[in-house]
């Protein structure tokens, strides 16, 4: 079974600085999809960024970027120029593609942004 | 644009009582999901549906039942609530399976406490 591990239960960053959240996963598949979701205090989850495993280029969405290391099965999220609104729980998630509708989530990293 | 709406937002039950959580989406999504979120556990898939009239078991289905009689609605039922079902429940929907271009759209969550 696929597993997603987020080894940092909590992280903190100063406003305007850069922070990296770690995620590793275990899979025997060669084609799959990875996601980072954000859950602010309002609780509603929103998608931050996605990465297709067959793409070598790292995904980027404005201040958010990933470092996808397929061989190492690592998928970290970098947040640049951190803002107070970035404070949230961040979840890494995996989907094996094909007809698999299940999204497997990590346990989350709570990010605090200090002014 | 309402997106994904869950009712009720909060509920307190006594052990053995039954209840139904309602999820409604107005985006004409085919796929719908019920997750539960527990501290330190991330999100775990309870049941999901790939279309009207279909349901399937996820990772933690025991003690729950679901129905998808209408495309826009996905109901989660607890026939005999147990304290272990105290959790925050999230409904989500997507256009297509999560692997490709699809992403999950989440509701705001429903906090259920079973005494």
Short mmCIF file of N, CA and C in Angstrom, two decimals, chain A residues 33 35 37 39 43-45 47 50 91 95 97-98 101-103 105-107, chain B residues 33 35 37 40 42 50 90 97-104 106-109:
data_model
loop_
_atom_site.label_atom_id
_atom_site.label_comp_id
_atom_site.label_asym_id
_atom_site.label_seq_id
_atom_site.Cartn_x
_atom_site.Cartn_y
_atom_site.Cartn_z
N UNK A 33 0.77 10.74 -9.20
CA UNK A 33 0.54 12.17 -9.06
C UNK A 33 0.69 12.57 -7.60
N UNK A 35 0.45 15.88 -4.68
CA UNK A 35 -0.26 17.12 -4.41
C UNK A 35 0.16 17.69 -3.06
N UNK A 37 -1.85 20.14 -0.34
CA UNK A 37 -3.08 20.82 0.03
C UNK A 37 -2.82 21.68 1.26
N UNK A 39 -4.69 23.65 4.53
CA UNK A 39 -5.88 23.76 5.36
C UNK A 39 -5.69 24.90 6.36
N UNK A 43 -10.56 25.64 8.14
CA UNK A 43 -10.68 24.19 7.93
C UNK A 43 -10.86 23.76 6.49
N UNK A 44 -11.26 24.67 5.61
CA UNK A 44 -11.52 24.23 4.24
C UNK A 44 -10.23 23.98 3.48
N UNK A 45 -10.08 22.80 2.95
CA UNK A 45 -8.87 22.39 2.23
C UNK A 45 -8.85 22.97 0.83
N UNK A 47 -6.31 23.13 -2.85
CA UNK A 47 -5.13 22.62 -3.53
C UNK A 47 -4.11 23.74 -3.73
N UNK A 50 0.26 20.72 -7.78
CA UNK A 50 0.28 19.30 -8.14
C UNK A 50 1.48 19.01 -9.03
N UNK A 91 -0.85 19.48 3.82
CA UNK A 91 -0.90 18.03 3.63
C UNK A 91 -0.32 17.67 2.27
N UNK A 95 -1.62 10.07 -5.45
CA UNK A 95 -2.60 9.28 -6.19
C UNK A 95 -1.87 8.48 -7.25
N UNK A 97 -3.04 7.17 -9.95
CA UNK A 97 -3.52 7.30 -11.31
C UNK A 97 -4.32 6.10 -11.76
N UNK A 98 -4.51 5.95 -13.07
CA UNK A 98 -5.32 4.88 -13.61
C UNK A 98 -6.74 5.02 -13.15
N UNK A 101 -9.22 6.08 -7.56
CA UNK A 101 -9.78 7.37 -7.21
C UNK A 101 -9.33 7.84 -5.84
N UNK A 102 -8.55 7.05 -5.17
CA UNK A 102 -8.20 7.35 -3.80
C UNK A 102 -7.00 8.29 -3.73
N UNK A 103 -7.13 9.31 -2.91
CA UNK A 103 -6.03 10.23 -2.62
C UNK A 103 -5.53 9.88 -1.22
N UNK A 105 -3.33 10.76 1.98
CA UNK A 105 -2.76 11.96 2.59
C UNK A 105 -1.70 11.61 3.63
N UNK A 106 -0.72 12.50 3.78
CA UNK A 106 0.18 12.44 4.92
C UNK A 106 -0.53 13.01 6.13
N UNK A 107 0.17 13.01 7.28
CA UNK A 107 -0.45 13.44 8.51
C UNK A 107 -0.43 14.95 8.71
N UNK B 33 -16.57 12.24 -2.38
CA UNK B 33 -15.80 11.51 -1.37
C UNK B 33 -16.21 11.96 0.03
N UNK B 35 -14.25 11.98 3.76
CA UNK B 35 -13.04 11.75 4.52
C UNK B 35 -13.33 12.07 5.99
N UNK B 37 -11.08 13.40 9.46
CA UNK B 37 -9.79 13.96 9.89
C UNK B 37 -9.68 13.86 11.39
N UNK B 40 -3.33 14.16 14.19
CA UNK B 40 -2.17 13.32 13.97
C UNK B 40 -2.37 12.20 12.98
N UNK B 42 -4.04 12.77 9.72
CA UNK B 42 -4.30 13.24 8.37
C UNK B 42 -5.75 12.99 7.99
N UNK B 50 -18.28 7.28 -7.73
CA UNK B 50 -17.79 7.72 -9.04
C UNK B 50 -18.94 8.11 -9.96
N UNK B 90 -15.10 15.53 6.26
CA UNK B 90 -15.01 16.38 5.07
C UNK B 90 -15.59 15.65 3.87
N UNK B 97 -11.11 11.76 -11.93
CA UNK B 97 -10.35 11.15 -10.86
C UNK B 97 -9.13 11.97 -10.50
N UNK B 98 -8.72 11.89 -9.27
CA UNK B 98 -7.76 12.84 -8.72
C UNK B 98 -6.42 12.80 -9.40
N UNK B 99 -6.12 11.72 -10.14
CA UNK B 99 -4.78 11.59 -10.69
C UNK B 99 -4.43 12.59 -11.77
N UNK B 100 -5.33 12.78 -12.71
CA UNK B 100 -5.00 13.62 -13.85
C UNK B 100 -5.16 15.10 -13.51
N UNK B 101 -5.86 15.82 -14.36
CA UNK B 101 -5.98 17.25 -14.12
C UNK B 101 -6.93 17.56 -12.98
N UNK B 102 -7.69 16.58 -12.54
CA UNK B 102 -8.68 16.84 -11.52
C UNK B 102 -8.07 17.19 -10.18
N UNK B 103 -8.83 17.92 -9.38
CA UNK B 103 -8.43 18.22 -8.02
C UNK B 103 -9.66 18.08 -7.15
N UNK B 104 -9.47 17.88 -5.88
CA UNK B 104 -10.59 17.76 -4.97
C UNK B 104 -11.04 19.14 -4.50
N UNK B 106 -13.21 20.75 -1.55
CA UNK B 106 -13.67 20.32 -0.22
C UNK B 106 -14.76 21.22 0.33
N UNK B 107 -15.60 20.62 1.16
CA UNK B 107 -16.51 21.39 1.98
C UNK B 107 -15.77 21.92 3.20
N UNK B 108 -16.51 22.61 4.07
CA UNK B 108 -15.89 23.25 5.23
C UNK B 108 -15.75 22.30 6.41
N UNK B 109 -16.28 21.12 6.29
CA UNK B 109 -16.14 20.15 7.37
C UNK B 109 -17.32 20.16 8.31
#
